[in-house]
Amino acid sequence: MSSGGHGSATDRRLNALFRHLSSSARMDPQQLNSIAASPTSANQNDSVFSHVVRAPEDPILGVTVAYNKDPSPLKLNLGVGAYRTEEGKPLVLNVVRKAEQQLVNDRSRVKEYLPIVGLAEFNKLSAKLILGADSPAIRENRVTTVQCLSGTGSLRVGAEFLARHYHQRTIYIPQPTWGNHPKVFTLAGLSVKSYRYYDPATRGLNFQGLLEDLGSAPAGAIVLLHACAHNPTGVDPTLQQWERIRQLMRSKGLLPFFDSAYQGFASGSLDSDAQSVRMFVADGGECFIAQSYAKNLGLYGERVGALSIVCKTADVAGRVESQVKLVIRPMYSNPPIHGASIVAAILRDRDLFNEWTFELKAMADRIISMRQKLFDALRARGTPGDWSHIIKQIGMFTFTGLNPQQVAFMTKDYHIYMTSDGRISMAGLSSKTVPHLADAIHAAVTLVS
Ligand code: PLA
């Protein structure tokens, strides 16, 4: 705005508008419009935001933005981890449809605010799902569970609590990991370091490097662990390796923070995929768990998840929960009701729960069959390289080993969209699209180095 005192035309117009807004004086609408629309000093260059630079798209969600702009009928989105049917369509589980119908039919349901910690029944059932129905920690009342905005929200709330109340502000995350992890933890106020996890040479776990790095972490440091189906590598520790990790972490007092975004998606079994977490809870120690229902119930956009904090005693758990509420209240006040009600309806009902496990297993099996099909297709083409990691890796993604140039080539020439680290979402593939992907990979590895 002009600094030329009260004299300029702009100032007079703004003053008139201000007087109008701050008094009860009536101004006819035409007069008001002419004041608001008349040229002022606010041309584009003078925006108070003119210094704002355009941010790059998100490395994962930006792939979908680029995909949506591509008019080619051949285009294939293997970027974001979102399940698709054999027809390439998003899937709403039958059991979710049934639960939603129940909710709609129940006229006693209202849209009141939930408590800050969310739906109590959802929280109880979520803890049972990840820790096991017979978990002593639940029986002893030393787990606090709060409903959060899917996996991301659960990670963020847990991290903000730790930044405020835990003596060690450093969190170790695997190298590589889900691209959003470092941002979530840094913005929450933690300092992020990484530990070795993946060995590109073997395309497997760098177990020695992992033990060394966690072994030299400062006592009490927080360690992020993917409960199963590690993203992006698809490489999980064996149960024996988990046990070694547990012993090392407990001996050094490192605090486990589990990210469980794929329970049931790795093996097709909810219980098997929770074994790593249960191992750490069985020893009586403390830990954090962020759960997401995005993938295993296909509730992506409903944003349903939970943060559980396993404590040593019920008294501590109660006090911790009271402080978690102080994190949530000024952030989003309280969570949404619909998705959590769907989950509670399914988890509480034996028939719906059983139906869910079948549908979940079918999704996991379809992904596993895509691994075999892609592997066979590359073998049939004589594509150079050892592609056995495609069938060895676990969960939603294959970490192909393709480099960013090869990925760019596949996008440009074959309209195949994936993250530049060479990760492909196997859940986005179908029998129909495997040959196109195999052709693209074959061309990329033979033509682009
Ligand atoms: N943790 C891990 C390891 C994830 O892979 C994801 C999602 C989340 C948490 C968060 O999921 P939620 O908040 O939706 O529950 N990763 C996806 C999507 C599937 C994404 O990046 O947002 C991915 O494509 O990597």
PDB file of N, CA, C and O in Angstrom, residues 17 20-21 25-38:
ATOM      1  N   LEU A  17     -13.839   1.748   2.433  1.00  0.00           N
ATOM      2  CA  LEU A  17     -14.219   0.348   2.634  1.00  0.00           C
ATOM      3  C   LEU A  17     -14.077  -0.036   4.103  1.00  0.00           C
ATOM      4  O   LEU A  17     -14.949  -0.668   4.702  1.00  0.00           O
ATOM      5  N   HIS A  20     -16.784   1.371   6.125  1.00  0.00           N
ATOM      6  CA  HIS A  20     -18.029   0.633   5.914  1.00  0.00           C
ATOM      7  C   HIS A  20     -18.025  -0.666   6.724  1.00  0.00           C
ATOM      8  O   HIS A  20     -18.982  -1.004   7.414  1.00  0.00           O
ATOM      9  N   LEU A  21     -16.910  -1.392   6.640  1.00  0.00           N
ATOM     10  CA  LEU A  21     -16.858  -2.689   7.303  1.00  0.00           C
ATOM     11  C   LEU A  21     -16.889  -2.551   8.816  1.00  0.00           C
ATOM     12  O   LEU A  21     -17.378  -3.414   9.526  1.00  0.00           O
ATOM     13  N   ALA A  25     -22.949   1.622   9.191  1.00  0.00           N
ATOM     14  CA  ALA A  25     -23.506   2.480   8.135  1.00  0.00           C
ATOM     15  C   ALA A  25     -23.865   1.632   6.926  1.00  0.00           C
ATOM     16  O   ALA A  25     -23.134   0.718   6.558  1.00  0.00           O
ATOM     17  N   ARG A  26     -24.964   1.928   6.311  1.00  0.00           N
ATOM     18  CA  ARG A  26     -25.386   1.154   5.151  1.00  0.00           C
ATOM     19  C   ARG A  26     -24.787   1.744   3.889  1.00  0.00           C
ATOM     20  O   ARG A  26     -24.738   2.942   3.699  1.00  0.00           O
ATOM     21  N   MET A  27     -24.329   0.902   3.025  1.00  0.00           N
ATOM     22  CA  MET A  27     -23.803   1.362   1.740  1.00  0.00           C
ATOM     23  C   MET A  27     -24.518   0.519   0.705  1.00  0.00           C
ATOM     24  O   MET A  27     -24.692  -0.695   0.908  1.00  0.00           O
ATOM     25  N   ASP A  28     -24.965   1.127  -0.390  1.00  0.00           N
ATOM     26  CA  ASP A  28     -25.705   0.273  -1.314  1.00  0.00           C
ATOM     27  C   ASP A  28     -24.726  -0.655  -2.036  1.00  0.00           C
ATOM     28  O   ASP A  28     -23.541  -0.333  -2.213  1.00  0.00           O
ATOM     29  N   PRO A  29     -25.203  -1.845  -2.445  1.00  0.00           N
ATOM     30  CA  PRO A  29     -24.307  -2.883  -2.975  1.00  0.00           C
ATOM     31  C   PRO A  29     -23.480  -2.412  -4.157  1.00  0.00           C
ATOM     32  O   PRO A  29     -22.326  -2.787  -4.302  1.00  0.00           O
ATOM     33  N   GLN A  30     -24.077  -1.532  -4.989  1.00  0.00           N
ATOM     34  CA  GLN A  30     -23.345  -1.065  -6.165  1.00  0.00           C
ATOM     35  C   GLN A  30     -22.100  -0.268  -5.762  1.00  0.00           C
ATOM     36  O   GLN A  30     -21.012  -0.468  -6.293  1.00  0.00           O
ATOM     37  N   GLN A  31     -22.328   0.576  -4.775  1.00  0.00           N
ATOM     38  CA  GLN A  31     -21.237   1.411  -4.276  1.00  0.00           C
ATOM     39  C   GLN A  31     -20.111   0.526  -3.713  1.00  0.00           C
ATOM     40  O   GLN A  31     -18.932   0.723  -3.976  1.00  0.00           O
ATOM     41  N   LEU A  32     -20.537  -0.498  -3.000  1.00  0.00           N
ATOM     42  CA  LEU A  32     -19.575  -1.414  -2.378  1.00  0.00           C
ATOM     43  C   LEU A  32     -18.758  -2.137  -3.447  1.00  0.00           C
ATOM     44  O   LEU A  32     -17.535  -2.240  -3.379  1.00  0.00           O
ATOM     45  N   ASN A  33     -19.453  -2.619  -4.499  1.00  0.00           N
ATOM     46  CA  ASN A  33     -18.763  -3.327  -5.577  1.00  0.00           C
ATOM     47  C   ASN A  33     -17.740  -2.438  -6.254  1.00  0.00           C
ATOM     48  O   ASN A  33     -16.635  -2.866  -6.571  1.00  0.00           O
ATOM     49  N   SER A  34     -18.116  -1.190  -6.476  1.00  0.00           N
ATOM     50  CA  SER A  34     -17.192  -0.329  -7.207  1.00  0.00           C
ATOM     51  C   SER A  34     -15.950  -0.065  -6.363  1.00  0.00           C
ATOM     52  O   SER A  34     -14.853   0.060  -6.881  1.00  0.00           O
ATOM     53  N   ILE A  35     -16.117  -0.022  -5.057  1.00  0.00           N
ATOM     54  CA  ILE A  35     -14.932   0.166  -4.204  1.00  0.00           C
ATOM     55  C   ILE A  35     -14.035  -1.075  -4.266  1.00  0.00           C
ATOM     56  O   ILE A  35     -12.837  -0.998  -4.506  1.00  0.00           O
ATOM     57  N   ALA A  36     -14.680  -2.243  -4.153  1.00  0.00           N
ATOM     58  CA  ALA A  36     -13.886  -3.476  -4.088  1.00  0.00           C
ATOM     59  C   ALA A  36     -13.181  -3.759  -5.405  1.00  0.00           C
ATOM     60  O   ALA A  36     -12.063  -4.260  -5.425  1.00  0.00           O
ATOM     61  N   ALA A  37     -13.851  -3.411  -6.548  1.00  0.00           N
ATOM     62  CA  ALA A  37     -13.292  -3.809  -7.834  1.00  0.00           C
ATOM     63  C   ALA A  37     -12.365  -2.758  -8.430  1.00  0.00           C
ATOM     64  O   ALA A  37     -11.666  -3.032  -9.385  1.00  0.00           O
ATOM     65  N   SER A  38     -12.335  -1.577  -7.879  1.00  0.00           N
ATOM     66  CA  SER A  38     -11.541  -0.541  -8.517  1.00  0.00           C
ATOM     67  C   SER A  38     -10.055  -0.846  -8.383  1.00  0.00           C
ATOM     68  O   SER A  38      -9.630  -1.497  -7.430  1.00  0.00           O
TER      69      SER A  38
END
